[in-house]
Every structure is written in structure tokens, then in C-alpha cells.
Amino acid sequence: MSTPPPVIQVERAHGPVVEGEALVSEEGFSPRYDLDRWTGVITKPGHKLEGSSIVDKICFFPTAKGGIAAGWAFYDIKWKKIAPKAFIFGVTNPVMVQGAIFAGIPITEGWAPHPAQALKTGDWVRVDPGRRVIEVLRRG
Amino acid sequence: MLAGEHGEAVRRAIAYQVEVGRFWGAQRFVPVSNVHMMGDIEVMGDGGLDYLREQAALGARCVVGTTTNARCIDFAHCERLKQDAREAGKERELIACLRKMDVITADTCINYQTIYQPHLGEHVAWGDTGTVIYANSVFGARSNFESGPAALAAGLTGRTPEYGFHLDRHRRGSFTVELRASLDDLADWGAVGKLIGEPHQSYWSVPVFHGYRRAPSADELKHLGAALASYGSMGMFHFVGVTPEAPTIEAALGGSAPRERVVITDADIERVYAGYDLQDRDARLVVFSGPQQSLLEMKRLAELFDGRRIRDGSACFVTTNSAVLAQARSLGYLKRVEDAGVTVLEGVCFYILQNLSAMRTANRWTNMVSNSAKIVNIIGAHRFNTILRRTGECVEIACTGVLK
């Protein structure tokens, strides 16, 4: 018998079911302050994920940073085909949600348990916004 | 609207708003009387422009007064700043699309000072963040941070989902801040925003200020709010005896006990100024922007720059909107500032200037000095080292090239 996959419950969610590689950050995120919007690489000097690409990843961020301009930025990176597959936030703000929904990128807020207890960067995960769960399918 | 009776553009807008509202558990929509949206080629990119073309072609028209935020190009200065001519072309097309949708391209982040002052309890859909926190706090109006696409949708439908700051329960103060500091300069108010915003970073955190020795001015509250929103992602504050929902500390807290009690003294403010790394002491770039200057700020700059001259090799930028610029011109403030060698840009914010990173590289700027705590916080992505200084000191730095 195999053990059931670890599951994270989320509080709020939007978008279709997606699967992908997890990218787990200890630091918050803004597509304006932290991201190179031409390559999809986090370039803000000193960011905990500096040098990591968010392209096609399931991105876990504890908080949202940044102002109103972030709302267009998600659509912009989706248009350039450098968007992540989903944004998973501990706490987010309206701009991130408006931006992700506008761009058609799945987004969730609130998590239990904390992702650090359930998964690592490189694990293969499935985000199911309808059921409000994130499952770890394979270890990276 | 969802059935398409008001056309495809409105159907798309309301369907999008329904999804956003559902995420936040909104029970219903509230009508909005005014919309303020961010939309320019630097923030939108080609994808955003394409979306606007589509919406304009579908016959989208705003049904409530909808104004635009500061943008990335002042066409009068575009060539001199070596901004990309192709991007400037797209910006012109973008502005034409917005006008076709009946958007008022006022290009300002101080709409609350020059265009529209909502009343207590009035629902609006505004962005940028500085406009939202001013609306919620100083006017007692009700808005969430509405990003460009969300604000435009509100302009087309005349409503917004009811969540966040539209609801009483999110407007109550969560902690108190006693202001024992003197706070004589606008930069001091931004420093308060940094001191309170950074350690309490959350959209749902609402500070209650009290104990200040006098009533603050509109520009002081503008710098406080812009910094709180920028450093703390906050959308509302109370100021006891000043803002309409805070006749007393108890009323501002809505009957709850404060989560924390903070005190700000002169020593705290001085520590903010002392905390900046001056790097190579490059003092060749001084900026008065983010938010745009009010007429009163322009008057002060005219007095400070009167008879002075920007140091050779240095650059000083001021941004404001067309209304303030026209008045500053007729009152003679503009001439005094420009005679000192200052570049005054219209309808833009320095932070989102198209090609800013390239400008920094071409001029080999290391540092950016400003009296705005907000711009000092947000411009880091363009790899500036930033330093907050008081307004008078900024003028001195621009004229002497000496950074202490």
C-alpha cells in the first residue's frame, strides 16, 4: 500500500487544475520589484530566489509585494509566454488576484499546513482550485 | 450584462469582475461613482495594448468618470531622454484607445488633489495605491487597490465587487501609532510611512495615528499614505481628529483593543535618514516625484530653487500633472524652477519612465536622492541605490553635488 500524497488545503482559489514543478520561496513576491519581465527570472539583488526562473513553475510565496502596476504585469508575462503555471500565496492582496485572474493564471491564498512542511522546490505538484487542495505527486 | 445585452466588452468586464468577487467571497456589487486606472505601455506591455485595441474595437465605453494615472512618457521630453520611439508610438496608440473608450487621460497620481474628491462612504474604484489609501483614509470613501484591468472593468460596468475596504469590518483600526515627532518636512511623513509600513506589511493592517501636535496638511497626508501603501501594502489609515472615521481612538478601533501600540519620536525619524548607504556618494540625480507635485509643492520648490543653479553634470527631475503645470506656469513657479536647470515632466512618474534602466546606465547614476519615501522604496528594481532626504536638503544636494 502506498501512503497518500501530502495535501495542502488552501482558503481561496481560482483557475483550472494544473500540474508542475514547485518553486518554494521564503520571501514575498512582486512581478515589478523582483522579476525580470523579459526572461521570467527573479533578478532583484538579495531576493531569496535571485537567479531562479518562475517560468512554468508552481510558485509558492508567503506574501505579495508591490503596487497597482503588478495587475498588468501578469498579463504581460503570460503574453510573453514566461508565466508560471500557478501562484500559491500565504497572504495576497487584491492586485495579485485581479492580475492573475485577468491573465488566466491559477491563484490561491491561505495554506495549511505551511508548504515548508509538505514539499520542496523541485517536487511535482497538482493544484486543484475547485477542491482547494494542492497535492504532491512526485518528489523532485 | 452577463447575458451580453450591453455588448461583448461589458460582458467580458462583468464576467471578470464576478470571478474576482467570487475569490474574495463578495456577496454583491456596489455602484461606483468614479474610476481611476493605471494604463501605459511600460506597465501594460504589448499584450495589454492588444487587449485595449480589442475592447475599443468592441465599442467599450466608460459609464462613469474614469481618469488615468501617471504614465511613462512625456512626449515633449521623449527624445531628450532617449526614450524608445517605437514604444512612444505604442503609447500614442494606447492613449487613443483609452480616449475612444471615453477614458479621461488626465495622467495623474494626485487625482484626489486636482480632479475628484469623493465624500464619506462613497464607493470608487481607484489605483494607484497612493490614491486608494488617500480616498479611504482622508475622504472616508471606499476603494480597494484596483489594478489597471480591474479599474477599467469598473469603468465599463459602473460597479465593483463588494469586498475589502468596501466593508465596515475591514476599515477598523488594528493598531495605534502615537506621533511624538515634529515632522516638519514632507520627507518626515514618508519616513513615518516606512517605519510603520515595513514591520506591519499587510493589506489588512490599518494603523491609527494620534497624539500629533497639530493638524497635518493635505500634502503631508499624501506622503504618509503613499509611503504606508508602498512599504506596508496598506490601503487605509486613521488619524484621530483629522480623518472622518476617527473622531476618537476608540471609534477608529471600532471598539476593539489595539493589537499593538507604537510610538514615533524625532530620534526614530533621524534613524531613518542615517540608515541609508551612500555608496560612492554619487549625488548627480535628485528627483521630486512619486507622487506628482501639488501646486503647493511646486511653490515651495520655486522658493527653494530661486536664483540657484543645478550643479554641472547633475540632473534634477520634477513630475506633476498638466493642471498643476499650467498653474505653476502662470504663477511664475515653473520659470523659477526651470531657470535653475530643473527638468519638469508632465503627466508622468519618474519610477515608470520608459527606458529608465537604460537612462541610469547611460548616465552612470549610482544613487537617486528624493524627498519621497515611496519612490525611494520602489525604484530599486531599476538598480538605483536610493536615499531619502528632506526637501531643502534635496535642493542643496542638486545644487552642490554634495551628499552627506
Coordinates of C-alpha atoms in Angstrom, one line a residue:
Chain A
M1 CA 0.0 0.0 0.0
S2 CA 1.3 3.4 -0.9
T3 CA 0.9 6.3 1.5
P4 CA -1.5 9.0 0.3
P5 CA 0.2 12.1 -1.2
P6 CA 0.8 15.1 1.1
V7 CA -2.0 17.6 0.8
I8 CA -2.1 21.3 1.4
Q9 CA -5.5 22.9 1.9
V10 CA -6.0 26.5 0.6
E11 CA -8.6 29.0 1.7
R12 CA -9.4 30.8 -1.6
A13 CA -8.6 29.7 -5.1
H14 CA -9.3 30.4 -8.8
G15 CA -8.5 28.8 -12.1
P16 CA -8.3 25.3 -13.7
V17 CA -6.4 22.3 -12.4
V18 CA -2.7 22.5 -13.2
E19 CA 0.4 20.3 -12.5
G20 CA 4.0 21.4 -12.4
E21 CA 7.3 21.7 -10.6
A22 CA 7.2 23.6 -7.3
L23 CA 9.3 26.7 -6.6
V24 CA 9.1 27.5 -2.9
S25 CA 10.1 30.9 -1.7
E26 CA 10.7 32.2 1.9
E27 CA 10.3 35.7 0.6
G28 CA 7.3 37.6 -0.8
F29 CA 7.0 38.5 -4.5
S30 CA 6.2 41.3 -6.8
P31 CA 6.4 40.9 -10.6
R32 CA 7.5 44.6 -10.7
Y33 CA 10.1 44.7 -7.9
D34 CA 11.6 41.3 -8.2
L35 CA 11.2 39.9 -11.7
D36 CA 12.9 40.5 -15.0
R37 CA 9.8 40.8 -17.1
W38 CA 11.6 39.7 -20.3
T39 CA 13.1 36.4 -19.1
G40 CA 11.0 35.3 -16.1
V41 CA 14.0 35.2 -13.8
I42 CA 14.0 36.7 -10.4
T43 CA 16.7 39.3 -10.6
K44 CA 16.1 41.6 -7.5
P45 CA 19.5 41.7 -5.8
G46 CA 19.3 39.8 -2.5
H47 CA 15.9 38.2 -3.2
K48 CA 15.9 34.7 -1.6
L49 CA 15.2 33.2 -5.1
E50 CA 17.5 35.5 -7.0
G51 CA 18.5 33.7 -10.2
S52 CA 15.5 31.3 -10.2
S53 CA 13.1 31.2 -13.1
I54 CA 9.4 31.2 -12.4
V55 CA 8.5 30.1 -16.0
D56 CA 6.1 27.2 -15.9
K57 CA 6.6 26.7 -12.2
I58 CA 4.0 26.4 -9.4
C59 CA 5.2 29.3 -7.3
F60 CA 4.8 29.4 -3.5
F61 CA 5.2 32.9 -2.0
P62 CA 4.4 33.8 1.7
T63 CA 3.3 37.3 0.8
A64 CA 2.5 39.7 -2.1
K65 CA 4.5 42.8 -2.6
G66 CA 4.1 45.7 -4.9
G67 CA 1.6 48.2 -6.1
I68 CA -1.1 48.6 -8.8
A69 CA 1.3 48.0 -11.8
A70 CA 1.5 44.4 -10.9
G71 CA -2.0 44.0 -12.2
W72 CA -0.9 44.4 -15.8
A73 CA 2.4 42.6 -15.3
F74 CA 0.9 39.1 -15.0
Y75 CA -0.9 39.5 -18.3
D76 CA 2.3 40.8 -19.8
I77 CA 4.3 37.8 -18.7
K78 CA 1.6 35.4 -19.9
W79 CA 1.6 37.2 -23.3
K80 CA 5.4 36.7 -23.4
K81 CA 5.0 33.0 -22.5
I82 CA 7.1 33.3 -19.4
A83 CA 4.3 33.0 -16.8
P84 CA 4.3 30.4 -14.0
K85 CA 1.6 27.7 -14.0
A86 CA 0.1 28.9 -10.7
F87 CA 0.7 31.4 -7.9
I88 CA 0.2 30.0 -4.4
F89 CA 0.2 32.7 -1.7
G90 CA 0.2 32.6 2.0
V91 CA -1.3 36.1 2.1
T92 CA -2.0 38.0 -1.0
N93 CA -3.7 41.3 -2.0
P94 CA -6.4 42.3 -4.5
V95 CA -3.9 43.4 -7.2
M96 CA -2.4 39.9 -7.4
V97 CA -5.8 38.3 -7.6
Q98 CA -7.1 40.7 -10.2
G99 CA -3.9 40.3 -12.2
A100 CA -3.8 36.5 -12.1
I101 CA -7.5 36.1 -12.9
F102 CA -7.1 38.6 -15.8
A103 CA -4.1 36.7 -17.1
G104 CA -5.8 33.3 -16.6
I105 CA -3.1 32.1 -14.2
P106 CA -4.5 30.0 -11.3
I107 CA -4.0 31.7 -7.9
T108 CA -4.7 30.6 -4.3
E109 CA -4.4 32.2 -0.9
G110 CA -4.1 30.8 2.6
W111 CA -2.4 27.4 3.3
A112 CA -2.4 24.6 5.9
P113 CA 0.0 23.1 6.6
H114 CA 2.7 25.5 5.6
P115 CA 4.3 24.4 2.3
A116 CA 7.7 24.1 4.0
Q117 CA 6.2 21.1 6.0
A118 CA 4.8 19.4 2.9
L119 CA 7.0 19.9 -0.1
K120 CA 10.3 21.3 -1.5
T121 CA 11.4 23.1 -4.6
G122 CA 11.6 20.6 -7.4
D123 CA 8.6 18.4 -6.2
W124 CA 5.9 17.8 -8.8
V125 CA 2.6 19.1 -7.5
R126 CA -1.0 19.4 -8.7
V127 CA -3.1 22.5 -7.9
D128 CA -6.9 21.9 -7.8
P129 CA -8.6 25.3 -7.2
G130 CA -12.1 23.7 -7.4
R131 CA -11.3 21.4 -4.5
R132 CA -9.0 24.0 -2.8
V133 CA -6.1 21.5 -2.5
I134 CA -2.5 21.2 -3.6
E135 CA -1.2 17.6 -3.8
V136 CA 2.4 16.4 -4.0
L137 CA 2.5 13.9 -6.8
R138 CA 6.3 13.1 -7.0
R139 CA 9.3 14.1 -5.1
G140 CA 11.9 16.1 -7.0
Chain B
M1 CA -24.7 42.5 -18.5
L2 CA -23.6 38.9 -18.2
A3 CA -26.1 37.9 -20.9
G4 CA -24.4 40.3 -23.3
E5 CA -27.3 42.8 -23.6
H6 CA -24.8 45.7 -23.1
G7 CA -22.4 44.3 -25.6
E8 CA -19.4 42.0 -25.6
A9 CA -17.0 44.4 -24.0
V10 CA -19.3 44.9 -21.0
R11 CA -20.0 41.1 -20.8
R12 CA -16.3 40.4 -20.6
A13 CA -15.7 43.1 -18.0
I14 CA -18.5 41.9 -15.7
A15 CA -17.6 38.3 -16.1
Y16 CA -14.1 39.1 -15.0
Q17 CA -15.4 41.1 -12.0
V18 CA -17.6 38.2 -11.0
E19 CA -14.6 35.9 -10.8
V20 CA -12.6 38.5 -8.8
G21 CA -15.6 39.0 -6.4
R22 CA -16.1 35.2 -6.0
F23 CA -12.4 34.8 -5.0
W24 CA -12.9 37.2 -2.1
G25 CA -16.3 36.0 -1.2
A26 CA -18.1 39.2 -2.2
Q27 CA -21.9 38.9 -1.8
R28 CA -22.8 41.6 -4.3
F29 CA -21.6 44.5 -6.4
V30 CA -21.6 48.1 -5.3
P31 CA -22.1 51.0 -7.7
V32 CA -19.0 53.2 -8.2
S33 CA -19.2 56.9 -9.0
N34 CA -15.6 57.4 -10.1
V35 CA -12.8 55.2 -11.5
H36 CA -9.0 55.9 -11.7
M37 CA -6.9 53.5 -13.7
M38 CA -3.3 52.8 -14.4
G39 CA -2.6 52.1 -18.1
D40 CA 0.5 52.9 -20.1
I41 CA 2.8 51.0 -22.3
E42 CA 5.5 50.5 -19.7
V43 CA 3.2 48.7 -17.3
M44 CA 0.9 47.0 -19.8
G45 CA 3.3 45.8 -22.5
D46 CA 2.2 44.6 -25.9
G47 CA -0.3 42.2 -24.5
G48 CA -2.2 44.9 -22.6
L49 CA -2.2 47.1 -25.6
D50 CA -3.7 44.3 -27.7
Y51 CA -6.4 43.9 -25.1
L52 CA -7.2 47.6 -25.2
R53 CA -7.4 47.5 -29.0
E54 CA -9.9 44.6 -28.8
Q55 CA -12.0 46.3 -26.1
A56 CA -12.1 49.6 -28.1
A57 CA -13.0 47.8 -31.3
L58 CA -15.9 46.1 -29.4
G59 CA -17.2 49.6 -28.7
A60 CA -16.4 49.7 -25.0
R61 CA -17.4 53.0 -23.3
C62 CA -16.9 54.0 -19.7
V63 CA -20.2 54.7 -18.0
V64 CA -18.7 56.7 -15.0
G65 CA -16.0 59.3 -14.9
T66 CA -12.7 57.3 -15.5
T67 CA -9.3 59.0 -15.3
T68 CA -5.8 57.7 -15.9
N69 CA -2.8 57.5 -13.6
A70 CA 0.6 58.9 -14.3
R71 CA 2.2 57.4 -17.4
C72 CA 5.7 56.6 -18.7
I73 CA 6.3 59.2 -21.5
D74 CA 6.1 62.9 -21.6
F75 CA 6.2 63.4 -25.4
A76 CA 7.8 66.8 -25.1
H77 CA 10.9 65.3 -23.4
C78 CA 10.9 61.9 -25.1
E79 CA 13.8 62.5 -27.5
R80 CA 16.0 64.3 -25.0
L81 CA 15.5 61.4 -22.5
K82 CA 16.4 59.0 -25.3
Q83 CA 13.1 57.1 -24.9
D84 CA 12.3 54.4 -27.4
A85 CA 10.5 56.0 -30.4
R86 CA 8.6 52.7 -31.1
E87 CA 7.4 52.5 -27.5
A88 CA 6.4 56.2 -27.8
G89 CA 4.3 55.3 -30.9
K90 CA 2.6 52.5 -28.9
E91 CA 1.9 54.9 -26.1
R92 CA 0.2 57.3 -28.5
E93 CA -2.0 54.4 -29.8
L94 CA -2.8 53.3 -26.3
I95 CA -3.9 56.8 -25.3
A96 CA -6.1 56.9 -28.4
C97 CA -7.7 53.6 -27.5
L98 CA -8.4 54.8 -24.0
R99 CA -10.0 58.1 -25.3
K100 CA -12.1 56.0 -27.7
M101 CA -13.5 54.3 -24.6
D102 CA -14.2 57.7 -23.1
V103 CA -11.4 57.4 -20.6
I104 CA -10.2 60.9 -19.4
T105 CA -6.4 60.7 -19.9
A106 CA -5.6 63.1 -17.1
D107 CA -2.3 61.2 -16.4
T108 CA -2.0 61.9 -12.7
C109 CA -1.5 60.1 -9.5
I110 CA -2.9 63.0 -7.5
N111 CA -6.4 62.9 -8.8
Y112 CA -7.5 63.3 -5.2
Q113 CA -5.9 66.8 -5.1
T114 CA -6.8 68.1 -8.6
I115 CA -9.7 66.1 -10.1
Y116 CA -12.1 64.3 -7.8
Q117 CA -12.7 64.3 -4.0
P118 CA -15.2 61.6 -3.1
H119 CA -17.4 62.0 0.0
L120 CA -17.7 59.9 3.2
G121 CA -18.9 56.4 2.3
E122 CA -18.8 57.0 -1.5
H123 CA -17.7 53.8 -3.4
V124 CA -15.0 54.4 -6.0
A125 CA -12.6 52.0 -7.9
W126 CA -9.1 53.6 -7.8
G127 CA -5.4 52.7 -8.4
D128 CA -2.5 53.6 -7.8
T129 CA -2.1 52.6 -4.2
G130 CA -1.5 56.2 -3.1
T131 CA -4.8 57.3 -4.5
V132 CA -6.6 54.4 -2.8
I133 CA -5.2 55.0 0.7
Y134 CA -6.0 58.7 0.4
A135 CA -9.6 58.0 -0.7
N136 CA -10.2 55.5 2.1
S137 CA -8.4 57.4 4.9
V138 CA -8.7 61.2 4.3
F139 CA -12.1 61.2 2.5
G140 CA -13.7 58.2 4.1
A141 CA -14.6 57.0 0.6
R142 CA -14.4 53.2 -0.1
S143 CA -12.0 51.6 -2.6
N144 CA -9.8 48.6 -2.9
F145 CA -6.5 48.6 -4.7
E146 CA -7.9 48.3 -8.3
S147 CA -5.3 47.3 -10.8
G148 CA -5.5 48.6 -14.4
P149 CA -7.7 45.8 -15.8
A150 CA -9.9 45.8 -12.7
A151 CA -10.4 49.5 -12.7
L152 CA -11.2 49.6 -16.4
A153 CA -13.8 46.9 -15.9
A154 CA -15.3 49.0 -13.2
G155 CA -15.4 52.0 -15.6
L156 CA -17.3 49.9 -18.2
T157 CA -19.8 48.3 -15.8
G158 CA -20.1 51.2 -13.2
R159 CA -19.7 48.8 -10.3
T160 CA -17.2 46.8 -8.4
P161 CA -17.4 43.6 -6.2
E162 CA -18.0 44.4 -2.5
Y163 CA -15.1 43.1 -0.5
G164 CA -12.1 44.5 1.4
F165 CA -12.4 48.2 2.2
H166 CA -16.0 48.5 0.9
L167 CA -17.0 46.6 4.1
D168 CA -17.0 48.2 7.5
R169 CA -15.2 45.3 9.1
H170 CA -12.0 45.8 7.2
R171 CA -11.9 49.6 7.9
R172 CA -11.4 49.3 11.7
G173 CA -8.0 50.3 13.0
S174 CA -5.8 47.4 14.0
F175 CA -3.0 49.2 16.0
T176 CA -2.2 52.6 17.3
V177 CA 0.7 55.0 16.5
E178 CA 1.5 57.9 18.7
L179 CA 3.2 60.7 16.8
R180 CA 5.6 62.5 19.2
A181 CA 8.0 63.5 16.4
S182 CA 8.0 67.1 15.0
L183 CA 7.5 66.1 11.3
D184 CA 8.3 69.4 9.7
D185 CA 9.1 68.2 6.2
L186 CA 7.2 66.1 3.7
A187 CA 10.0 63.5 3.8
D188 CA 9.5 63.1 7.5
W189 CA 5.9 62.0 6.8
G190 CA 7.2 59.5 4.3
A191 CA 9.7 58.2 6.9
V192 CA 6.8 57.6 9.3
G193 CA 5.1 55.6 6.5
K194 CA 8.3 53.5 6.1
L195 CA 8.7 53.0 9.9
I196 CA 5.1 51.8 10.2
G197 CA 4.6 50.1 6.9
E198 CA 7.7 47.9 6.8
P199 CA 7.1 45.9 10.0
H200 CA 3.4 45.7 9.6
Q201 CA 3.2 44.7 5.9
S202 CA -0.3 43.6 5.2
Y203 CA -3.2 44.9 3.1
W204 CA -5.5 44.3 6.1
S205 CA -3.4 46.3 8.6
V206 CA -5.0 49.7 9.5
P207 CA -2.8 52.0 11.7
V208 CA -4.5 54.6 13.9
F209 CA -2.3 57.8 14.3
H210 CA -2.9 60.0 17.2
G211 CA -1.1 62.5 19.6
Y212 CA 0.3 64.8 16.9
R213 CA 0.8 68.4 17.9
R214 CA -1.2 70.0 15.1
A215 CA -3.4 69.1 12.1
P216 CA -1.4 67.8 9.1
S217 CA -1.7 69.3 5.7
A218 CA -3.0 67.5 2.6
D219 CA 0.5 67.1 1.2
E220 CA 1.7 65.7 4.5
L221 CA -1.1 63.1 4.5
K222 CA -0.3 62.4 0.8
H223 CA 3.3 61.5 1.6
L224 CA 2.3 59.5 4.7
G225 CA -0.3 57.5 2.8
A226 CA 1.8 56.9 -0.3
A227 CA 4.6 55.5 1.9
L228 CA 2.3 53.3 4.0
A229 CA 0.8 51.8 0.8
S230 CA 4.3 51.3 -0.7
Y231 CA 6.2 49.9 2.3
G232 CA 3.2 48.2 4.0
S233 CA 0.9 47.4 1.1
M234 CA -1.7 49.2 3.3
G235 CA -4.9 50.6 1.9
M236 CA -6.2 52.6 4.9
F237 CA -5.2 54.5 8.0
H238 CA -7.0 56.7 10.6
F239 CA -5.7 60.0 12.0
V240 CA -7.6 60.8 15.2
G241 CA -9.4 64.2 15.0
V242 CA -8.4 64.5 11.3
T243 CA -9.9 61.7 9.2
P244 CA -13.7 61.3 9.1
E245 CA -13.9 57.8 10.6
A246 CA -11.7 58.7 13.6
P247 CA -13.3 61.2 15.9
T248 CA -11.6 59.3 18.8
I249 CA -9.1 56.4 19.1
E250 CA -12.0 54.2 20.3
A251 CA -14.1 55.0 17.3
A252 CA -11.2 54.4 14.9
L253 CA -10.6 51.0 16.5
G254 CA -14.3 50.1 16.2
G255 CA -14.4 49.1 19.9
S256 CA -11.6 46.5 19.7
A257 CA -8.3 46.7 21.6
P258 CA -5.3 47.7 19.5
R259 CA -3.0 44.7 18.6
E260 CA 0.0 46.9 19.3
R261 CA 0.9 50.4 20.5
V262 CA 3.7 52.1 18.6
V263 CA 5.4 55.5 19.4
I264 CA 7.3 57.5 16.8
T265 CA 9.8 60.1 18.1
D266 CA 12.3 62.5 16.4
A267 CA 15.0 60.0 17.1
D268 CA 13.2 57.3 15.1
I269 CA 12.9 59.7 12.1
E270 CA 16.6 60.6 12.3
R271 CA 17.5 56.9 12.4
V272 CA 15.7 56.5 9.0
Y273 CA 17.9 59.2 7.4
A274 CA 21.0 57.8 9.0
G275 CA 20.2 54.3 7.7
Y276 CA 20.9 54.9 4.0
D277 CA 24.1 53.5 2.5
L278 CA 25.5 56.4 0.5
Q279 CA 27.7 54.1 -1.6
D280 CA 30.1 56.1 -3.8
R281 CA 28.3 59.4 -2.7
D282 CA 27.1 60.0 -6.2
A283 CA 24.8 63.0 -5.8
R284 CA 24.0 63.7 -9.5
L285 CA 20.4 62.6 -9.6
V286 CA 17.7 64.3 -7.4
V287 CA 14.0 63.5 -8.0
F288 CA 10.8 65.1 -6.8
S289 CA 8.2 62.6 -7.9
G290 CA 6.0 59.7 -6.8
P291 CA 3.5 61.2 -6.1
Q292 CA 3.4 64.1 -8.6
Q293 CA 3.9 67.5 -7.1
S294 CA 0.9 69.6 -5.9
L295 CA 0.7 73.3 -6.7
L296 CA 1.9 74.0 -3.1
E297 CA 4.9 71.7 -3.5
M298 CA 5.7 73.5 -6.8
K299 CA 5.5 76.8 -5.0
R300 CA 7.9 75.6 -2.3
L301 CA 10.4 74.2 -4.9
A302 CA 10.2 77.6 -6.7
E303 CA 11.2 79.3 -3.5
L304 CA 14.0 76.9 -2.7
F305 CA 15.4 76.9 -6.3
D306 CA 15.0 80.7 -6.7
G307 CA 18.3 82.2 -8.0
R308 CA 20.1 78.8 -7.7
R309 CA 21.5 76.5 -10.3
I310 CA 21.7 72.7 -10.6
R311 CA 25.4 71.7 -10.4
D312 CA 27.0 71.0 -13.8
G313 CA 26.7 67.3 -14.6
S314 CA 23.8 66.8 -12.2
A315 CA 20.2 66.2 -13.1
C316 CA 17.1 67.1 -11.2
F317 CA 13.6 66.0 -12.2
V318 CA 10.2 67.1 -11.0
T319 CA 7.0 65.4 -12.1
T320 CA 3.5 66.9 -11.9
N321 CA 0.2 66.8 -13.9
S322 CA -1.0 69.1 -16.6
A323 CA -3.3 71.1 -14.3
V324 CA -0.7 71.9 -11.8
L325 CA 1.9 72.6 -14.5
A326 CA -0.4 75.2 -16.2
Q327 CA -1.0 77.0 -12.9
A328 CA 2.7 76.8 -11.9
R329 CA 3.5 78.3 -15.3
S330 CA 1.0 81.2 -15.0
L331 CA 2.1 81.9 -11.4
G332 CA 5.8 82.0 -12.4
Y333 CA 6.8 79.0 -10.3
L334 CA 7.7 76.9 -13.3
K335 CA 10.1 79.6 -14.7
R336 CA 12.0 79.8 -11.3
V337 CA 12.4 76.1 -11.2
E338 CA 13.3 75.7 -14.8
D339 CA 15.8 78.6 -14.7
A340 CA 17.7 76.6 -12.1
G341 CA 18.1 73.8 -14.6
V342 CA 15.4 71.5 -13.3
T343 CA 13.6 69.3 -15.8
V344 CA 9.8 69.4 -15.1
L345 CA 8.0 66.5 -16.6
E346 CA 4.2 66.5 -17.2
G347 CA 1.8 63.6 -16.7
V348 CA 4.4 61.0 -15.8
C349 CA 6.0 59.4 -12.8
F350 CA 9.8 59.1 -12.7
Y351 CA 9.5 55.5 -11.4
I352 CA 7.7 54.2 -14.5
L353 CA 9.6 56.3 -17.2
Q354 CA 10.0 54.2 -20.3
N355 CA 13.7 53.2 -20.6
L356 CA 14.6 54.2 -17.1
S357 CA 17.2 51.4 -16.6
A358 CA 18.9 52.5 -19.8
M359 CA 18.9 56.1 -18.7
R360 CA 20.5 55.0 -15.4
T361 CA 23.2 53.1 -17.2
A362 CA 23.9 55.8 -19.8
N363 CA 24.3 58.5 -17.1
R364 CA 26.2 56.1 -14.8
W365 CA 23.9 57.1 -12.0
T366 CA 24.6 55.1 -8.8
N367 CA 22.3 56.9 -6.4
M368 CA 18.9 58.5 -6.6
V369 CA 18.1 61.1 -3.9
S370 CA 14.5 62.1 -3.3
N371 CA 12.2 63.6 -0.6
S372 CA 9.6 60.9 -1.5
A373 CA 9.9 57.8 0.7
K374 CA 7.7 56.0 -1.8
I375 CA 9.9 56.4 -4.8
V376 CA 13.0 55.6 -2.6
N377 CA 11.3 52.3 -1.9
I378 CA 10.1 51.2 -5.3
I379 CA 12.8 52.2 -7.8
G380 CA 15.2 49.6 -6.6
A381 CA 14.2 47.2 -9.4
H382 CA 15.9 49.6 -11.8
R383 CA 19.1 49.0 -9.6
F384 CA 19.3 52.5 -8.2
N385 CA 20.7 52.9 -4.7
T386 CA 18.2 55.3 -3.1
I387 CA 18.5 57.9 -0.4
L388 CA 15.7 59.8 1.4
R389 CA 16.4 63.4 2.3
R390 CA 14.3 66.4 3.4
T391 CA 13.1 68.7 0.7
G392 CA 15.5 71.5 1.4
E393 CA 18.4 69.1 1.6
C394 CA 17.4 67.6 -1.7
V395 CA 17.6 71.1 -3.3
E396 CA 21.0 71.6 -1.7
I397 CA 22.3 68.3 -3.0
A398 CA 21.0 69.1 -6.5
C399 CA 22.8 72.5 -6.5
T400 CA 26.1 71.5 -4.7
G401 CA 26.5 67.8 -5.7
V402 CA 27.4 67.1 -2.1
L403 CA 25.7 64.2 -0.4
K404 CA 26.1 63.9 3.4

